[in-house]
Coordinates of C-alpha atoms in Angstrom, one line a residue:
X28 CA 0.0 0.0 0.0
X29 CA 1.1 3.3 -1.1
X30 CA 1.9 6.0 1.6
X31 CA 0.1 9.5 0.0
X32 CA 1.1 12.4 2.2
X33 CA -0.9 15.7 2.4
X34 CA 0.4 18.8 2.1
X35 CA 0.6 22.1 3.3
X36 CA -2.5 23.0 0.4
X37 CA -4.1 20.2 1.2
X38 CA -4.5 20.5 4.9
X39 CA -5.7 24.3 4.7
X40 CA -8.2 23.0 1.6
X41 CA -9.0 20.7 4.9
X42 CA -9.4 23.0 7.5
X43 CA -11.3 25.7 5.4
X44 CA -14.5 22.8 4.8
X45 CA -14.7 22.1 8.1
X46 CA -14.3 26.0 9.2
X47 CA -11.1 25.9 11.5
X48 CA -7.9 28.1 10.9
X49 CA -5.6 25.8 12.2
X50 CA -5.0 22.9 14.0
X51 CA -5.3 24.0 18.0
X52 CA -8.9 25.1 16.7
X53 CA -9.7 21.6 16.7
X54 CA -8.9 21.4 21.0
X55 CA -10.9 24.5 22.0
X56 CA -13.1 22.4 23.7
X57 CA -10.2 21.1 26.0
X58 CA -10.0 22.9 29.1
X59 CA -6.6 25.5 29.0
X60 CA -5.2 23.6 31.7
X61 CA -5.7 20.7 30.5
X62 CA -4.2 21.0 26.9
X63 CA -0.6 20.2 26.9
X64 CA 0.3 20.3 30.5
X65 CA 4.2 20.5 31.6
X66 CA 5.3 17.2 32.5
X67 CA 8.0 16.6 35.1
X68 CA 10.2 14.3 33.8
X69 CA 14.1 14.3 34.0
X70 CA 15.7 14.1 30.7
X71 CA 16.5 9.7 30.8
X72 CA 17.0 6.9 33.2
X73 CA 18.1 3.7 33.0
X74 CA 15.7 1.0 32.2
X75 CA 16.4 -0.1 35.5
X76 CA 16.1 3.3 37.4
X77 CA 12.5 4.1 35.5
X78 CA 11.8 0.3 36.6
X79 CA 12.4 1.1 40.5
X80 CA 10.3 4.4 40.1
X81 CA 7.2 2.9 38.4
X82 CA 7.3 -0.2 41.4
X83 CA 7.5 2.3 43.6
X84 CA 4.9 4.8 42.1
X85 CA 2.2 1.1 42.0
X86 CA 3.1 0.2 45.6
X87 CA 1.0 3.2 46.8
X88 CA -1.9 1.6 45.5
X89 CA -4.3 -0.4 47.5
X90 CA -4.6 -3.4 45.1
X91 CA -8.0 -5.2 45.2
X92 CA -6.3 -8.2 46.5
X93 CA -4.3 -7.0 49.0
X94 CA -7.6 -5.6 50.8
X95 CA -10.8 -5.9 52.4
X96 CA -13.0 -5.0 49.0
X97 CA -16.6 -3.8 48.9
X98 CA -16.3 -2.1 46.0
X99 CA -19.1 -2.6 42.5
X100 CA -21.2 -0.4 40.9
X101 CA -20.7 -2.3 37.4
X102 CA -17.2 -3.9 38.4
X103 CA -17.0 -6.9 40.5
X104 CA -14.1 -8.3 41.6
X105 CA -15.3 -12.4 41.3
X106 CA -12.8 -15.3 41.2
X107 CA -11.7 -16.8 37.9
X108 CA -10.6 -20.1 37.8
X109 CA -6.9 -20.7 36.6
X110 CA -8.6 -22.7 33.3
X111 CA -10.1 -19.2 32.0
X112 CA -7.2 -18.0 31.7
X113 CA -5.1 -20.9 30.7
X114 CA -7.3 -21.7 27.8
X115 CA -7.7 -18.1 26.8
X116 CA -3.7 -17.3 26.5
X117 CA -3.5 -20.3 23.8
X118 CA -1.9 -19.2 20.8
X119 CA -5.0 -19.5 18.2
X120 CA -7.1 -17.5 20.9
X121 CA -4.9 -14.7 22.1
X122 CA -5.3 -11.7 20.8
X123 CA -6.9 -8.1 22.5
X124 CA -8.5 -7.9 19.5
X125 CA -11.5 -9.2 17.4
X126 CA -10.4 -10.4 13.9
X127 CA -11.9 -8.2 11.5
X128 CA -12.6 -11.5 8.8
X129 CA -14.1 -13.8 11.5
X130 CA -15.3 -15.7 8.7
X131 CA -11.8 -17.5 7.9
X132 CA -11.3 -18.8 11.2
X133 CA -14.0 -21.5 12.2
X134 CA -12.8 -21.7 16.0
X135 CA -13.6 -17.6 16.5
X136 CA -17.1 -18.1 14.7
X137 CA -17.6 -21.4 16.9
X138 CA -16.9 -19.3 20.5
X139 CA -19.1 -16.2 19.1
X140 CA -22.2 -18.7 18.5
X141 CA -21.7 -19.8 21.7
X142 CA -21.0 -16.8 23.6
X143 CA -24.3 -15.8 21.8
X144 CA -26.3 -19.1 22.8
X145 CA -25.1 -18.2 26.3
X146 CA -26.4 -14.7 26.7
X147 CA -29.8 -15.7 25.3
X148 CA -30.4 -17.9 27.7
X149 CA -29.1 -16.0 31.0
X150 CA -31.3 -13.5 29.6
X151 CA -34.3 -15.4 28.3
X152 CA -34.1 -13.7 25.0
X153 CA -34.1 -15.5 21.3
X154 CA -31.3 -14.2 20.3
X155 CA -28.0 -12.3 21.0
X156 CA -25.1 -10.7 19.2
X157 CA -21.6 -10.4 19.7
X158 CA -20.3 -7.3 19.4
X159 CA -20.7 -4.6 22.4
X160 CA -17.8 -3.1 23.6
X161 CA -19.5 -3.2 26.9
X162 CA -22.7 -2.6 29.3
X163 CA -22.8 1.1 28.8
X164 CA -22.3 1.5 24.6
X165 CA -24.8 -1.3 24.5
X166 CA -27.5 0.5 26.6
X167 CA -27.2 3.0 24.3
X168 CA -27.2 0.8 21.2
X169 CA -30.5 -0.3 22.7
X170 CA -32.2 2.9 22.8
X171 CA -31.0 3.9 19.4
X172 CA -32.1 0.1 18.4
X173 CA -35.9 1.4 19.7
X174 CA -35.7 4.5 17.9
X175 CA -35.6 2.1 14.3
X176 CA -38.3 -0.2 15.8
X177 CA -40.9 2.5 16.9
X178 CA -40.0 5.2 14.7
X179 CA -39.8 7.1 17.9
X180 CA -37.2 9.7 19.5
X181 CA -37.8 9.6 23.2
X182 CA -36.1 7.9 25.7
X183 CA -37.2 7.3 29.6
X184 CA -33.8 6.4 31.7
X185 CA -35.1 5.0 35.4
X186 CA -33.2 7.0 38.0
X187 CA -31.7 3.8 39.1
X188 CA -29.9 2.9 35.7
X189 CA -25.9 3.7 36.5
X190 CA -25.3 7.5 36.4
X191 CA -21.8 6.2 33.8
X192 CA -24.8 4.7 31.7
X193 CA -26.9 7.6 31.5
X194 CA -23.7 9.6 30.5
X195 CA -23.3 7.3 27.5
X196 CA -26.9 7.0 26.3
X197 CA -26.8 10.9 26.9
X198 CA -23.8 11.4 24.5
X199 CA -25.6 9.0 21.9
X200 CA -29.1 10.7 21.8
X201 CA -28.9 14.4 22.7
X202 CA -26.5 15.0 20.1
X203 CA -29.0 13.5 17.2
X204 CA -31.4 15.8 18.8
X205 CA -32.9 12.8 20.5
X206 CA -34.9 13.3 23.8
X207 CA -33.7 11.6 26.6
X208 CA -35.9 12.2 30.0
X209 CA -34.1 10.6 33.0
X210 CA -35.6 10.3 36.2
X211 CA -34.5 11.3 39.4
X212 CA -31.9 9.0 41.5
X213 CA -33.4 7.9 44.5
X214 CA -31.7 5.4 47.1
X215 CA -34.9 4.4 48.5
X216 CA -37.2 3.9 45.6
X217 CA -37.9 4.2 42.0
X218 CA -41.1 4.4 41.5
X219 CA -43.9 6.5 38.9
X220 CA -42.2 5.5 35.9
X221 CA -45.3 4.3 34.3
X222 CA -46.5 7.9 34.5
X223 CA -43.9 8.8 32.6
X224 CA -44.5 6.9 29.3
X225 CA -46.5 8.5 26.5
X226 CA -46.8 7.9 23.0
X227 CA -43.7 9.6 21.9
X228 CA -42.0 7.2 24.1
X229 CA -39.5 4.7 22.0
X230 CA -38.1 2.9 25.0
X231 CA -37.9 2.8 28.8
X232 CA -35.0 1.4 30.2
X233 CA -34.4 0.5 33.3
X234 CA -31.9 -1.6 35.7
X235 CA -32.5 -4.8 38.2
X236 CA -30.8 -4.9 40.1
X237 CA -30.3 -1.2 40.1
X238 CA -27.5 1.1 41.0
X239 CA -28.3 1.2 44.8
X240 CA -28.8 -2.4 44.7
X241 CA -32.4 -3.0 44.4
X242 CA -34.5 -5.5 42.6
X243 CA -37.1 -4.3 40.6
X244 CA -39.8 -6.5 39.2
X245 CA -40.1 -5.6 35.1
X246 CA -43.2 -6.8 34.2
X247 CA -45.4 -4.2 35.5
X248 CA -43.3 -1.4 33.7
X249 CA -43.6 -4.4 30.1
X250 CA -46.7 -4.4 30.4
X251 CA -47.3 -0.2 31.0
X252 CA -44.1 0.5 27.8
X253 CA -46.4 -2.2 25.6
X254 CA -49.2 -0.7 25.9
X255 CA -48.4 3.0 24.7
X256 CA -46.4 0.6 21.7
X257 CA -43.0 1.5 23.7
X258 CA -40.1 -1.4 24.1
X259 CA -38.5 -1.8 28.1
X260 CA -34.7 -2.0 27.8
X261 CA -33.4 -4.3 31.2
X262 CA -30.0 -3.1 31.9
X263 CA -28.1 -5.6 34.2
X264 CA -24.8 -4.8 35.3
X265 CA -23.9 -7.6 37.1
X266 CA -23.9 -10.9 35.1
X267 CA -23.7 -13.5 38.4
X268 CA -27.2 -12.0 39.1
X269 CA -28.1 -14.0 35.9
X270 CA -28.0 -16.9 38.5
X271 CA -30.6 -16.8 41.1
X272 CA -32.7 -14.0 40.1
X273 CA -35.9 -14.2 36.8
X274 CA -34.4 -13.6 33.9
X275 CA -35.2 -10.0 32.2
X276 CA -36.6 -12.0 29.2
X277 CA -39.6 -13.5 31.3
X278 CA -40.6 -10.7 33.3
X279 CA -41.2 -8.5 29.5
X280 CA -38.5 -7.0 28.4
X281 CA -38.0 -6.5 24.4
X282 CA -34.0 -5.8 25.1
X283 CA -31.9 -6.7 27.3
X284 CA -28.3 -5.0 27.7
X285 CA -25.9 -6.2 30.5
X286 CA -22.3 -5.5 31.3
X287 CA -20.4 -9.2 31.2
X288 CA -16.9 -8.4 33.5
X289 CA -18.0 -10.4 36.4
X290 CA -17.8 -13.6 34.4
X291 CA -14.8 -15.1 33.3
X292 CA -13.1 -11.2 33.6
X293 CA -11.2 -9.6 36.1
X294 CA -11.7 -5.8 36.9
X295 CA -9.2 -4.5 34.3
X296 CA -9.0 -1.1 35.9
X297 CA -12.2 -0.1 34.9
X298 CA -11.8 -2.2 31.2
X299 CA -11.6 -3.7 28.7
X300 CA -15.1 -5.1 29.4
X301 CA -17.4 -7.3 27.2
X302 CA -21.2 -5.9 26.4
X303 CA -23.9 -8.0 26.2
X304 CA -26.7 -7.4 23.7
X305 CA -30.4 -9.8 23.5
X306 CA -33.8 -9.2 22.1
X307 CA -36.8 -10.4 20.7
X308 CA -35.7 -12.9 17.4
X309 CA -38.8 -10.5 15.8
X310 CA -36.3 -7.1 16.1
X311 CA -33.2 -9.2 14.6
X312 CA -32.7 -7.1 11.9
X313 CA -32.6 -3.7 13.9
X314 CA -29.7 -5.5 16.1
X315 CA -26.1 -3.4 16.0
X316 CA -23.1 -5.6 15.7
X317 CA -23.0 -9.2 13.9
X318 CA -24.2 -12.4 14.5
X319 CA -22.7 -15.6 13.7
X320 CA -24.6 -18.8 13.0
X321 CA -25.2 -22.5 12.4
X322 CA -24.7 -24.2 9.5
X323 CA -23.9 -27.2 7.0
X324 CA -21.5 -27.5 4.3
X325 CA -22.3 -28.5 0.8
X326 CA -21.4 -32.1 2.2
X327 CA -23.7 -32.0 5.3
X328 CA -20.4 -30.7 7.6
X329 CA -21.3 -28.3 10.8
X330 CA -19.8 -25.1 10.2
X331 CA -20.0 -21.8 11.8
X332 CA -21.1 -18.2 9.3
X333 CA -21.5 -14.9 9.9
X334 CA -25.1 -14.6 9.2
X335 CA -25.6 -10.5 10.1
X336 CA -23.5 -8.3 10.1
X337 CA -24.8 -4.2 10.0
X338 CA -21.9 -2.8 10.9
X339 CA -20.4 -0.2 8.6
X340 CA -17.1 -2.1 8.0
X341 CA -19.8 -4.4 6.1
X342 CA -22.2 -2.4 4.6
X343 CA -22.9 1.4 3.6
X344 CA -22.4 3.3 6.4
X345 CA -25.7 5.2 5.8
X346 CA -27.4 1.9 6.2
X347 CA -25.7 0.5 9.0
X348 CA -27.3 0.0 12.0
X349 CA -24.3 1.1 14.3
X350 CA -21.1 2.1 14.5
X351 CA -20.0 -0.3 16.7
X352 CA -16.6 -1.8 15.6
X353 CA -16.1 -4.8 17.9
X354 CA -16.2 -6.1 21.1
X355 CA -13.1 -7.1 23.1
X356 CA -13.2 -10.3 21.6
X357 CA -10.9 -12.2 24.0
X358 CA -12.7 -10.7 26.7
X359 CA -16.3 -12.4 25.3
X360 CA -14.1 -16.1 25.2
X361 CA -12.7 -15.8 28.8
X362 CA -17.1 -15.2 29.2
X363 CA -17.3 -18.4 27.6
X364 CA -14.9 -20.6 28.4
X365 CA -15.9 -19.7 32.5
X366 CA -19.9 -19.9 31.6
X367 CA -18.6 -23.3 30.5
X368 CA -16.7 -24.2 33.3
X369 CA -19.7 -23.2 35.5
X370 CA -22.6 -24.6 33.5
X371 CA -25.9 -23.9 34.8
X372 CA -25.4 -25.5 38.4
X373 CA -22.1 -23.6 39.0
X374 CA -24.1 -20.4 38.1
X375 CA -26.1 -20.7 40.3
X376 CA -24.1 -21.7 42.9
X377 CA -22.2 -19.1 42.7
X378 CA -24.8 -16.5 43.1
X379 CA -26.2 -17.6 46.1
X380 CA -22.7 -17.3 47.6
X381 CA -22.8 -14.2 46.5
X382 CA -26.2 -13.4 47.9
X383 CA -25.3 -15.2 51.2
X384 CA -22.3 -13.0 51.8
X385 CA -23.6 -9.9 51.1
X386 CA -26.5 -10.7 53.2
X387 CA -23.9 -11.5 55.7
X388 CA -22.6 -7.8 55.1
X389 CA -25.4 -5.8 55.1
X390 CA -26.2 -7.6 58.9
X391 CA -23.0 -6.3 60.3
X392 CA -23.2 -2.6 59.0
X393 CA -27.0 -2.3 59.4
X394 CA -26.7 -3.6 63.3
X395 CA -24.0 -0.3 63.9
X396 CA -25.3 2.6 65.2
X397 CA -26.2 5.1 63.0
X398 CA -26.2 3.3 59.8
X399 CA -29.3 2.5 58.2
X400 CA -29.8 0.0 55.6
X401 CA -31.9 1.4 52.7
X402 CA -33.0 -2.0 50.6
X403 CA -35.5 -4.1 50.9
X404 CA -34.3 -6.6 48.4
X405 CA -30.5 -7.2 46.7
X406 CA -28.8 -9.5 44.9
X407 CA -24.8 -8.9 46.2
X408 CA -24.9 -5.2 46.7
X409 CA -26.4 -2.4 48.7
X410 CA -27.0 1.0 49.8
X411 CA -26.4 2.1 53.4
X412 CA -27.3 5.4 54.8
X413 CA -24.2 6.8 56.6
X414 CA -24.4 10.2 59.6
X415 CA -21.5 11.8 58.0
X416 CA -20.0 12.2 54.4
X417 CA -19.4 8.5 53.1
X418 CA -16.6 9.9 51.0
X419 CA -14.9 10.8 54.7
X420 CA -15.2 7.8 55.1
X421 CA -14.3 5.5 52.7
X422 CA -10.7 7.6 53.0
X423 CA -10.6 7.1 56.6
X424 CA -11.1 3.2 55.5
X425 CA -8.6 3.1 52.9
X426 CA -6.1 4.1 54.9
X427 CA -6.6 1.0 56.7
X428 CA -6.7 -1.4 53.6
X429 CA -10.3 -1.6 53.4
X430 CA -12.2 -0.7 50.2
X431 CA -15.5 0.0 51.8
X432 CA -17.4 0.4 48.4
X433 CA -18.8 3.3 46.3
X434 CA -19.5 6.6 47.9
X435 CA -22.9 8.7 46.8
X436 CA -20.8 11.4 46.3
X437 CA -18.4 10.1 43.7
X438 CA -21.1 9.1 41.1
X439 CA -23.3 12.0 41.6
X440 CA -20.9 14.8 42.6
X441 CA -23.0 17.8 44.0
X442 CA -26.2 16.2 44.7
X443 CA -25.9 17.0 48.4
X444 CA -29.0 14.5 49.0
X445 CA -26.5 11.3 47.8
X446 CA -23.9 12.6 49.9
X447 CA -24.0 10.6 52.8
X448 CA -24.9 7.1 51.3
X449 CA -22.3 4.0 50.2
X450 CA -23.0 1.3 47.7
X451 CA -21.5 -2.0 49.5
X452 CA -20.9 -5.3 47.0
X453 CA -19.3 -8.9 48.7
X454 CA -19.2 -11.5 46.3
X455 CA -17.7 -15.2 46.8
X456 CA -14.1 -14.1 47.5
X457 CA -15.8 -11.9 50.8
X458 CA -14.7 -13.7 53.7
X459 CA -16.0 -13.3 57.2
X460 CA -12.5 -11.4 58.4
X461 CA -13.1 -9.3 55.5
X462 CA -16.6 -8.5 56.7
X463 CA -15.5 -8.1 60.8
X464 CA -12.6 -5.6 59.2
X465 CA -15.6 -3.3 57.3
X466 CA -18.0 -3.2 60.3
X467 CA -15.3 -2.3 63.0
X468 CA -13.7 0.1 60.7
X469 CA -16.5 1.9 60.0
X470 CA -18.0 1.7 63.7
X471 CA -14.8 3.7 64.3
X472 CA -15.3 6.5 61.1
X473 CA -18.3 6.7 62.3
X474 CA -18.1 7.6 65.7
X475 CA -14.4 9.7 64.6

């Protein structure tokens, strides 16, 4: 391939259709003092000096497994057997990326179709894709999936959907001139959502188990979006859940979007995740993304096609239904290989661990003085009530080695009303000293 540079001409020709005089135009929108900051660096090191700095530099960190950890909101820190991993890391798997031709290499179209099989039935759907990035870009694939089925451009968001996931189906819609009416976050309670839904109304979506932990029951809110000829989205952020509780599927919903980390994945720093992506087999031809299928060969042999693929790599990118490029494609195998490794049984074993510990959790805090639990139902998370600033707190915690969870303050900064409340997770790796450690140390912040 031939390397074409532009030039000078061609770069103002460049800047003058898009209206910019030159370059640094193009960052106005960056804050001043965030635009090419002064960075402290000496001139070199050794490898071996810059080696010392850096393990010095991570050694301030509290590590998720050096700790007491409470910590979810969309990011659990779950076990993953030594096989994920093994399995994964083989040569004809490894790669960070998903192979753009998926179609030469039988074994990648084999793991998609089953990836696929499995998220259809954890979320009692007909059929699922492969292609999310993760839980966030796909709730927002789902509401502009709504938009194509109802011809509609109004979006409900519950107030208990992720405030990270609101951001991204807010950067989606508002900027096609979209609406997008998201109801007020409330620890305690969710509810006149059905009020809220009108005929303009493309989609309502909504999460269970939600941000502070709750579970909500979906069918009530299926039947209330069906019936003004809206679709329910189900947003589920942690995929264990997929365990124990009713499947989104059965209780109505037309799509169902999940975040898949907390099977197979590790936290990752915050990524790369895997997104999950079902619906109705009816609305298959509005999915984003690609499916692979089934098949025979001309000489009756099983083989593995992609069957759909809208993306724009594929097909005019007027006519595509999204711009979504790929999911993290080794991330969506180590989902596999570990739903494998489980099968149904281990599932659900492995949920009600995690129910059982975090009931074990919210018993501690709730029976300290001061602290008030604010759920009636969970899965493996919560919201407590604290009488100071939980961010305080979870410092003062920190400093101890103990990652009490996810301040109110930290996901909805200036909403003085949050301010005071913690999201608390325990999954299966929570042991009881991990649990005596939380409730003495913040009986102490507390009374500090």
């Amino acid at each position: 391939m031939r390397y074409l540079p532009l030039n000078d001409k061609e770069r103002a020709e460049m800047r003058g259709v898009i209206g910019v005089g030159a370059i640094d135009d193009l960052f106005r929108d960056v804050p001043a003092d965030a635009l090419n900051p002064a960075l402290d660096l000496p001139d070199h090191k050794s490898e071996l000096e810059v080696e010392r700095e850096m393990m010095a530099l991570a050694r301030k960190n509290n590590a998720a497994g050096d700790t007491a950890f409470f910590v979810g909101c969309g990011a659990y820190r779950h076990h993953v057997p030594a096989t994920v991993d093994h399995i994964i890391q083989r040569s004809e798997f490894l790669t960070a990326y998903t192979p753009y031709q998926p179609e030469i290499a039988q074994g990648t179209l084999q793991y998609l179709f089953e990836f696929q099989t499995q998220v259809a039935e954890l979320t009692g759907m007909e059929i699922a894709n492969a292609s999310m990035y993760d839980g966030s870009t796909a709730a927002a694939e789902a509401a502009l999936m709504a938009k194509r089925i109802t011809k509609r451009r109004k979006v409900i968001c519950s107030g208990g959907l992720h405030p990270h996931y609101e951001a991204v189906i807010r950067t989606n819609l508002e900027l096609i001139g979209d609406e997008v009416v998201f109801a007020p976050s409330n620890p305690e309670g969710q509810g006149g959502l059905t009020d809220m839904i009108d005929e303009e109304t493309s989609c309502i979506i909504v999460q269970s188990p939600d941000v502070f932990g709750h579970l909500r029951d979906l069918s009530a809110l299926a039947d209330a979006a069906h019936e003004k000829g809206a679709l329910l989205v189900a947003v589920v952020t942690e995929a264990v859940s997929f365990g124990l509780l009713k499947s989104p599927g059965e209780q109505g919903a037309d799509i169902v979007v999940g975040e898949g980390q907390s099977i197979g994945n590790a936290i990752n720093f915050g990524g790369p995740y895997v997104g999950l992506f079902a619906a109705r087999d009816k609305h298959r031809r509005h999915m984003p993304g690609r499916l692979a299928g089934e098949t025979v060969d001309a000489d009756g042999k099983r083989g593995y096609v992609l069957t759909l693929s809208t993306r724009e790599q594929h097909i005019r990118r007027e006519k595509a239904t999204s711009n979504i490029c790929t999911n993290s494609g080794l991330c969506a195998l180590a989902f596999t290989v570990h739903m494998s490794l489980l099968g149904g049984t281990g599932l659900r074993q492995l949920a009600i661990l995690n129910h059982e510990n975090a009931c074990k959790t919210a018993d501690a805090l709730s029976a300290i003085s001061g602290v008030e639990l604010l759920n009636d139902s969970f899965f493996n998370e919560f919201t407590i009530r604290l009488p100071k600033n939980a961010e305080a707190v979870v410092e003062e915690l920190a400093r101890q080695k103990i990652l009490a969870g996810v301040p109110g303050g930290r996901l909805w900064p200036g909403n003085e009303d949050l301010e005071n409340i913690l999201i608390v997770a325990a999954t299966e790796r929570t042991t009881s000293d991990d649990i005596d450690r939380l409730a003495s140390g913040l009986e102490q912040a507390i009374k500090g």
